[in-house]
CSV table of C-alpha atoms and ligand atoms in Angstrom, one decimal:
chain,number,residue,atom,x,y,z
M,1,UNK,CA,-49.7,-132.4,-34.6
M,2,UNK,CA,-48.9,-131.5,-30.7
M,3,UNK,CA,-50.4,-128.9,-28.8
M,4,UNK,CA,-48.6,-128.7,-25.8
M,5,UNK,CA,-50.3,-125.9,-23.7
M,6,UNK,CA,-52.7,-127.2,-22.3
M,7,UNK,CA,-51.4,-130.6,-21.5
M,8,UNK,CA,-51.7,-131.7,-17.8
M,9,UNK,CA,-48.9,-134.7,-16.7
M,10,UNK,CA,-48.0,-135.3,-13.8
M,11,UNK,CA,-45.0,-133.5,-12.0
M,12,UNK,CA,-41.5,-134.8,-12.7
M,13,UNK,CA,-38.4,-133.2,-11.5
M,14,UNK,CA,-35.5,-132.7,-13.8
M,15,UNK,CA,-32.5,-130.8,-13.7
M,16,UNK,CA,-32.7,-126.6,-13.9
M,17,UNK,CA,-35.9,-126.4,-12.5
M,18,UNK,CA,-36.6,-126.3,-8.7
M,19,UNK,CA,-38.4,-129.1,-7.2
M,20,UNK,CA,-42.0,-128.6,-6.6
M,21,UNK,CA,-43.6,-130.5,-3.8
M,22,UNK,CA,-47.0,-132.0,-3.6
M,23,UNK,CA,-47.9,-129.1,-0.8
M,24,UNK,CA,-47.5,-126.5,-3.6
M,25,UNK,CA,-47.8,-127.9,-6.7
M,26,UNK,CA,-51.7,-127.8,-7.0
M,27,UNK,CA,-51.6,-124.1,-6.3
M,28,UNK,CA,-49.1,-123.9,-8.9
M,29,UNK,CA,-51.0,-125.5,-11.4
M,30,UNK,CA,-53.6,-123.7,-11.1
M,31,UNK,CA,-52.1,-120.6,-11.6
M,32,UNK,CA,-50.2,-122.4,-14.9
M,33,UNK,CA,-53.0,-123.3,-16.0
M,34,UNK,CA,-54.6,-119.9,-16.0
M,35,UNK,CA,-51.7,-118.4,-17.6
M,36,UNK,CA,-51.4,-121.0,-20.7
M,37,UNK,CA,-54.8,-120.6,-21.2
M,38,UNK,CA,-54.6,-117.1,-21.5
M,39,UNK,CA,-51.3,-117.8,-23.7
M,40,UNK,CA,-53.5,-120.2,-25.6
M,41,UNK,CA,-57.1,-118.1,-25.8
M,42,UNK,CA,-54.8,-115.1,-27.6
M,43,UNK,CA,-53.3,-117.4,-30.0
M,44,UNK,CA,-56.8,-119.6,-30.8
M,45,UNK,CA,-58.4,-114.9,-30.7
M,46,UNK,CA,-55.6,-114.2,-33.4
M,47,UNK,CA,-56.3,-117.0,-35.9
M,48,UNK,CA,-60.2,-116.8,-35.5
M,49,UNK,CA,-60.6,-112.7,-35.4
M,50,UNK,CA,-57.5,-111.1,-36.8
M,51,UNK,CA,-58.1,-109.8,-40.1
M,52,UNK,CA,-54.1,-109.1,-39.7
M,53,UNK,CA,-53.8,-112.7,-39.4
M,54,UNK,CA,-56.1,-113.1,-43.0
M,55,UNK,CA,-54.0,-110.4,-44.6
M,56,UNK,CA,-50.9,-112.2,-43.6
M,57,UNK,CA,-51.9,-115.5,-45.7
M,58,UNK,CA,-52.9,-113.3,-48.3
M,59,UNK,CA,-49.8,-111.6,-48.6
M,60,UNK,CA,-48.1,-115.1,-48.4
M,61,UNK,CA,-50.0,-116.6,-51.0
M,62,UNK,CA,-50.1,-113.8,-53.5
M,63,UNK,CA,-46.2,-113.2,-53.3
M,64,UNK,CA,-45.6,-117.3,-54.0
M,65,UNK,CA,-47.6,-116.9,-57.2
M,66,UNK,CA,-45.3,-114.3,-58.0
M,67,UNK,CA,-42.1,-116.3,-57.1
M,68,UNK,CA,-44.0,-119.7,-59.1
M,69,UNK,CA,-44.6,-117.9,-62.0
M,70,UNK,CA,-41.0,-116.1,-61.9
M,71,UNK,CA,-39.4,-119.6,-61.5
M,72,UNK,CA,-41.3,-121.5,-64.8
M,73,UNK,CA,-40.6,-118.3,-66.7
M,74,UNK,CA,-36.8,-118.0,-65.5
M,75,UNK,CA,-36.3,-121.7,-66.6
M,76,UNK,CA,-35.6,-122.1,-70.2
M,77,UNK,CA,-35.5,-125.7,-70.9
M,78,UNK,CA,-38.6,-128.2,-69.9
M,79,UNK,CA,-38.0,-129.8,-67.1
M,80,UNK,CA,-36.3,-133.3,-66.7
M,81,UNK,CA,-39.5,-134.2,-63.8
M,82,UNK,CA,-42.8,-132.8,-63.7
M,83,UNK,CA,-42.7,-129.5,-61.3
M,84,UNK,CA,-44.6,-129.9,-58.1
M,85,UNK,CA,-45.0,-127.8,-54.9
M,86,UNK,CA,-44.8,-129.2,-51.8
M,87,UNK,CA,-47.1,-128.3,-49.2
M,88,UNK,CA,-47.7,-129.1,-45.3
M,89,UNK,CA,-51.8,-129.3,-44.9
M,90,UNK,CA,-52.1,-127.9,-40.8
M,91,UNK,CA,-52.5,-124.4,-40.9
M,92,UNK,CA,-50.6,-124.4,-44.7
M,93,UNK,CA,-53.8,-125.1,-46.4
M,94,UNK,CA,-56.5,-125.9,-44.1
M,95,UNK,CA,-57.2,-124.0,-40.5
M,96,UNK,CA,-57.8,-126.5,-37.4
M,97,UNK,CA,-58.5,-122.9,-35.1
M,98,UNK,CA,-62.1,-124.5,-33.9
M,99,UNK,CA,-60.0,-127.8,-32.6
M,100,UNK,CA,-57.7,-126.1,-30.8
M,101,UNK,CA,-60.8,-123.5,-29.6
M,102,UNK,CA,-62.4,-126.6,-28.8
M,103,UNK,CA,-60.0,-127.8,-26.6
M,104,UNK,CA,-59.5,-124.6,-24.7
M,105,UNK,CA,-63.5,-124.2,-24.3
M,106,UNK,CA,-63.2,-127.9,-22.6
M,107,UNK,CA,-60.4,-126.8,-20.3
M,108,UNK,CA,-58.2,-130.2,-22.0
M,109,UNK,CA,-55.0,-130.8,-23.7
M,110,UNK,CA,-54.5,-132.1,-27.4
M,111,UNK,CA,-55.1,-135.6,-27.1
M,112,UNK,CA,-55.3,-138.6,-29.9
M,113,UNK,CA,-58.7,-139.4,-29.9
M,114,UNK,CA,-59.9,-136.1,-29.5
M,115,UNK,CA,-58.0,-134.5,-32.6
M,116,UNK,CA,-59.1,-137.8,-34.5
M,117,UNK,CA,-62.7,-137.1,-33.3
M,118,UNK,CA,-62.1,-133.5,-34.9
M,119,UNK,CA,-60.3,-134.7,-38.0
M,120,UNK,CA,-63.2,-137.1,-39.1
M,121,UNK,CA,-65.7,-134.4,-38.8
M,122,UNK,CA,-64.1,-133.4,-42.3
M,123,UNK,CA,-64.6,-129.3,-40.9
M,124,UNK,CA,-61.4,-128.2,-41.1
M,125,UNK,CA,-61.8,-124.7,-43.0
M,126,UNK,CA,-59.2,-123.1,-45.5
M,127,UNK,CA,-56.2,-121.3,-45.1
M,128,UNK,CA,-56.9,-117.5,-46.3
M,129,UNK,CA,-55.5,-118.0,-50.1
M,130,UNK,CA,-54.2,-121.4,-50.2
M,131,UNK,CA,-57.1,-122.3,-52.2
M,132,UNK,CA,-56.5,-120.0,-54.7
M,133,UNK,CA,-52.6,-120.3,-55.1
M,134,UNK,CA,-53.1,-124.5,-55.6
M,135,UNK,CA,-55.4,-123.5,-58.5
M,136,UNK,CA,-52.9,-121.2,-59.7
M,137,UNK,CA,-50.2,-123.4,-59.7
M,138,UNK,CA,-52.6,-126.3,-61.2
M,139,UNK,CA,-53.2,-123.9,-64.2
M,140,UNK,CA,-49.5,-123.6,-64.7
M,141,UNK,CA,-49.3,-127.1,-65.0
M,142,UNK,CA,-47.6,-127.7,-61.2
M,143,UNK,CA,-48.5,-130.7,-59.3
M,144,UNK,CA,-49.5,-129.7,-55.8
M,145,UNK,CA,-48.4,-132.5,-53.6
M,146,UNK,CA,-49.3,-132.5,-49.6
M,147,UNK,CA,-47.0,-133.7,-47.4
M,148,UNK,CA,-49.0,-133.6,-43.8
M,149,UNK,CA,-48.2,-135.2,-40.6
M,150,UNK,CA,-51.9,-136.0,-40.1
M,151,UNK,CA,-51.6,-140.2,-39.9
M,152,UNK,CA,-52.4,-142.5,-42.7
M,153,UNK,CA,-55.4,-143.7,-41.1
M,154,UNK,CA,-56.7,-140.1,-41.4
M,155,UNK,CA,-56.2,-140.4,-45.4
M,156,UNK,CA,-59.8,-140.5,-46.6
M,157,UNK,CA,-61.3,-137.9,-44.4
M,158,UNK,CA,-58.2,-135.9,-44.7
M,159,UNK,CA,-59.4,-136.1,-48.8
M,160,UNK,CA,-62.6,-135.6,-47.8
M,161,UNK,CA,-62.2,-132.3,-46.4
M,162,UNK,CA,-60.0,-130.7,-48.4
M,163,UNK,CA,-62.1,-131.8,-51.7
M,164,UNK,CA,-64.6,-130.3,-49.6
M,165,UNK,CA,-63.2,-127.2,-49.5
M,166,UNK,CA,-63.1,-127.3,-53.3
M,167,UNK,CA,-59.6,-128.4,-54.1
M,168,UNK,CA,-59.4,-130.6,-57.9
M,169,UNK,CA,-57.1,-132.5,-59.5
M,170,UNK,CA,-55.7,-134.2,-56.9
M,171,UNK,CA,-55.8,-137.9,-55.5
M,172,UNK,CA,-54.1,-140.6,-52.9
M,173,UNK,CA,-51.1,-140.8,-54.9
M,174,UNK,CA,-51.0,-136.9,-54.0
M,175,UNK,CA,-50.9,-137.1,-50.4
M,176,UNK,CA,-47.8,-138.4,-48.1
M,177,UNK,CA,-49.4,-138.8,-44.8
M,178,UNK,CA,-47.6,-140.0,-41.4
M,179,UNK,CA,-46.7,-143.5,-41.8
M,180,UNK,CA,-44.3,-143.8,-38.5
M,181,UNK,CA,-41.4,-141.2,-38.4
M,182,UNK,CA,-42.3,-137.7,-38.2
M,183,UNK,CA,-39.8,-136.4,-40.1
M,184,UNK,CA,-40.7,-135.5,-43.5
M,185,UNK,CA,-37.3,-136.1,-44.8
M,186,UNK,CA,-37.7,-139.2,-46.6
M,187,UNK,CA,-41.3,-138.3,-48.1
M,188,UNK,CA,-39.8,-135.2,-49.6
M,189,UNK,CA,-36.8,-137.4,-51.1
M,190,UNK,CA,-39.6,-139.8,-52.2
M,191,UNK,CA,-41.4,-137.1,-54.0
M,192,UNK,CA,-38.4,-136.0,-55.8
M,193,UNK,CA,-37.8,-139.0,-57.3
M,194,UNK,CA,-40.9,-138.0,-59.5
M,195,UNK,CA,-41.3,-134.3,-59.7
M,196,UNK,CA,-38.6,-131.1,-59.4
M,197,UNK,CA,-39.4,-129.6,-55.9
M,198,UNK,CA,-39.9,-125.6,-56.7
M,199,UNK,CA,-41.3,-124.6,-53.8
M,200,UNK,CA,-42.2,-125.6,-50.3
M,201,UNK,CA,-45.2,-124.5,-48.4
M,202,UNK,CA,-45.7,-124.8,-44.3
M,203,UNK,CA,-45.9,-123.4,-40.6
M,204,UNK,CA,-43.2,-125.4,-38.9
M,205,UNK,CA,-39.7,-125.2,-40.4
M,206,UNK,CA,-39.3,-129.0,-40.2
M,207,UNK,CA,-42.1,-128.8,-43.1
M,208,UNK,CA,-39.0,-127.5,-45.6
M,209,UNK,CA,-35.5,-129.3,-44.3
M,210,UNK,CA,-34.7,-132.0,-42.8
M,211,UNK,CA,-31.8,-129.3,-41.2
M,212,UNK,CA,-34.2,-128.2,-39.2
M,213,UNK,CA,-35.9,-131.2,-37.2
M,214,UNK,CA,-35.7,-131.8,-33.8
M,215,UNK,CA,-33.2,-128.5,-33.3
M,216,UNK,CA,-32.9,-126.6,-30.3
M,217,UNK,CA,-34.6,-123.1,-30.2
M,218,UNK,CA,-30.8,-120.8,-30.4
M,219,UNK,CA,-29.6,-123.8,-33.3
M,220,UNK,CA,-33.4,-122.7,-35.3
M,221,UNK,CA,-32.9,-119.3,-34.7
M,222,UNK,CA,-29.3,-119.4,-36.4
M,223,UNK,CA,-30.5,-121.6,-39.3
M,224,UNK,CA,-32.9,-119.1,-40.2
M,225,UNK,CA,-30.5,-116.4,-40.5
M,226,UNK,CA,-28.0,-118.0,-42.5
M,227,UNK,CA,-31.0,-119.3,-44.8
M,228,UNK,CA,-32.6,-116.3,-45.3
M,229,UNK,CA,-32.5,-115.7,-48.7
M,230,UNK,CA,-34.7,-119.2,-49.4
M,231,UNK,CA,-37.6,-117.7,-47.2
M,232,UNK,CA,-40.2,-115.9,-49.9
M,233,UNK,CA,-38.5,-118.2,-52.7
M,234,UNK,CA,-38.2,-121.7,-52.0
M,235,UNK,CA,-40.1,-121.7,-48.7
M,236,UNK,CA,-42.6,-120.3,-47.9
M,237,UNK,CA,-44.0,-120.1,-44.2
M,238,UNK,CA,-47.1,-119.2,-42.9
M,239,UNK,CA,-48.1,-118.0,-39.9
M,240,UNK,CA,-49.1,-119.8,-36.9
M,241,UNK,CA,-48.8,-119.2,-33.0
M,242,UNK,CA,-51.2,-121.9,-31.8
M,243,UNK,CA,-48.8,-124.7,-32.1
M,244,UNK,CA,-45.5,-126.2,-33.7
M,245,UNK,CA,-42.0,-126.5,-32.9
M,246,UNK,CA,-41.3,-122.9,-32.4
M,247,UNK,CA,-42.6,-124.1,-28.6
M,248,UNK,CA,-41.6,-127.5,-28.7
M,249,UNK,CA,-38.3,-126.2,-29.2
M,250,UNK,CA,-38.2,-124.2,-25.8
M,251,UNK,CA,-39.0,-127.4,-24.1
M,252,UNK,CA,-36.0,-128.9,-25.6
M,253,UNK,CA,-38.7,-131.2,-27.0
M,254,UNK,CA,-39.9,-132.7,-23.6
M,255,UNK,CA,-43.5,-132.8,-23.7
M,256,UNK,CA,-43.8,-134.4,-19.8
M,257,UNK,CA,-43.0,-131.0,-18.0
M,258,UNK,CA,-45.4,-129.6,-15.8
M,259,UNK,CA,-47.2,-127.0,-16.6
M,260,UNK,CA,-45.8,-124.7,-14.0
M,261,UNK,CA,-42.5,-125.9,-15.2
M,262,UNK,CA,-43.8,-125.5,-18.9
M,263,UNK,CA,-44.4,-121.5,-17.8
M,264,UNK,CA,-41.4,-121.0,-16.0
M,265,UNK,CA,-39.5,-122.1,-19.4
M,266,UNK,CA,-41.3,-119.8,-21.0
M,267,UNK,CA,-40.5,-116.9,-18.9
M,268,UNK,CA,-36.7,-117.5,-19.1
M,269,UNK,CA,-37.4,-116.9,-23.0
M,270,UNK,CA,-38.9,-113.4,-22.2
M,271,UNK,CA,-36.5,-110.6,-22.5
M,272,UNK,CA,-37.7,-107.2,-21.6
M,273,UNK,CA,-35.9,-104.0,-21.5
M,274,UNK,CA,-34.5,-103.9,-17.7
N,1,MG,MG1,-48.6,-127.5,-40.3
């Protein structure tokens, strides 16, 4: 997990953005800073308060019980693998709002220890519905399988919450936790070795294809279109404007701007009407 917002490196210079010099650059910062954490206080406002934002996950959820139950009906023969769905655990299934609240009450950037502090406090709360479509698709006889970037060493408190929140039926074996690479490709090609993939659950579009990692914000933008009739059946995305690649993306991936540079990139996305 990154959350790049708030993160405060030190000025580097790099092609397309003008220089900013150590006369200005702490004035400029300042004012950076007091824009992303307005850009990140409406995010963390939206996820904690929104009842739009609970509605949202509702409506996810209850339509993917429709499309799970639509796809073991439609098949006619059993299937060769056990079916599974695949889902991504960071604002999928459980809601880390309060760390990223947390981090913006501090005035600090996501850092390492900090998110591990957070992790191992086992609080992490539920994604509106996700509880209730794993039990569905538990009933139907579906292995829910997570596939989570949170690292291995985060394994037994990762279990810990999530049993916590009252999820069953599930153990190690069902978790695929960051080993080294970040991309989920071979994890989901691991998993399919034992079960039929129907559906995949997650926030970040690198949680369902491989297609999809690492891609520039125009190349995402495209692949979307020309996959759009997978969205609502095979993959199902959920909301979530704190954090992911859908900003990672308009920093070509280069975490080490400033964030006065961060902010001007972000301006050059904005298109108004004049
Ligand atoms: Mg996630």
């Amino acid at each position: 997990m990154k959350y790049y917002s708030l993160v405060i490196l030190a000025a580097v210079t790099l092609s397309g953005c003008s220089e900013i010099t150590p006369e200005t650059s702490s004035s400029t910062e300042r004012e950076a800073l007091t824009v992303s954490q307005i850009h990140t206080e409406n995010s963390v406002l939206w996820q904690q308060t929104a009842a739009e934002y609970k509605a949202l996950c509702y409506q996810t959820y209850n339509m993917a019980k429709l499309q799970l139950e639509q796809k073991l009906h439609a098949h006619a023969f059993p299937y060769e693998k056990k079916p599974a769905v695949v889902m991504d655990l960071d604002e999928t299934v459980v809601d880390n709002s309060f760390y990223n609240a947390q981090l913006l009450l501090n005035g600090e950037g996501y850092s390492k220890e900090t998110w591990k502090e957070w992790s191992d406090l086992e609080k992490a709360g539920a994604v509106p519905g996700a509880l209730d479509f794993i039990a569905f698709a538990q009933e139907k006889g579906v292995e829910v399988i997570f596939i989570s970037n949170r690292r291995v060493s985060e394994l037994q408190s990762t279990m810990n919450n999530v049993a916590a929140l009252g999820v069953q039926g599930v153990d190690s074996s069902n978790y695929f936790l960051r080993m080294d690479e970040g991309s989920k490709m071979n994890r989901r090609s691991a998993v399919s070795e034992n079960y039929e993939i129907l559906m995949l659950f997650g926030d970040n579009l690198a949680d369902f294809n491989e297609i999809f990692d690492k891609r520039s914000n125009a190349d995402r933008n495209a692949l979307v279109a020309g996959m759009k009739d997978d969205f609502g059946s095979k993959f199902v995305v959920l909301p979530n404007v704190l954090y992911g690649e859908w900003e990672g993306s308009l920093y070509n991936y280069k975490y080490d701007w400033t964030l006065a540079q961060k902010d001007s990139i972000r301006k050059g996305y904005i298109k108004g009407y004049k």
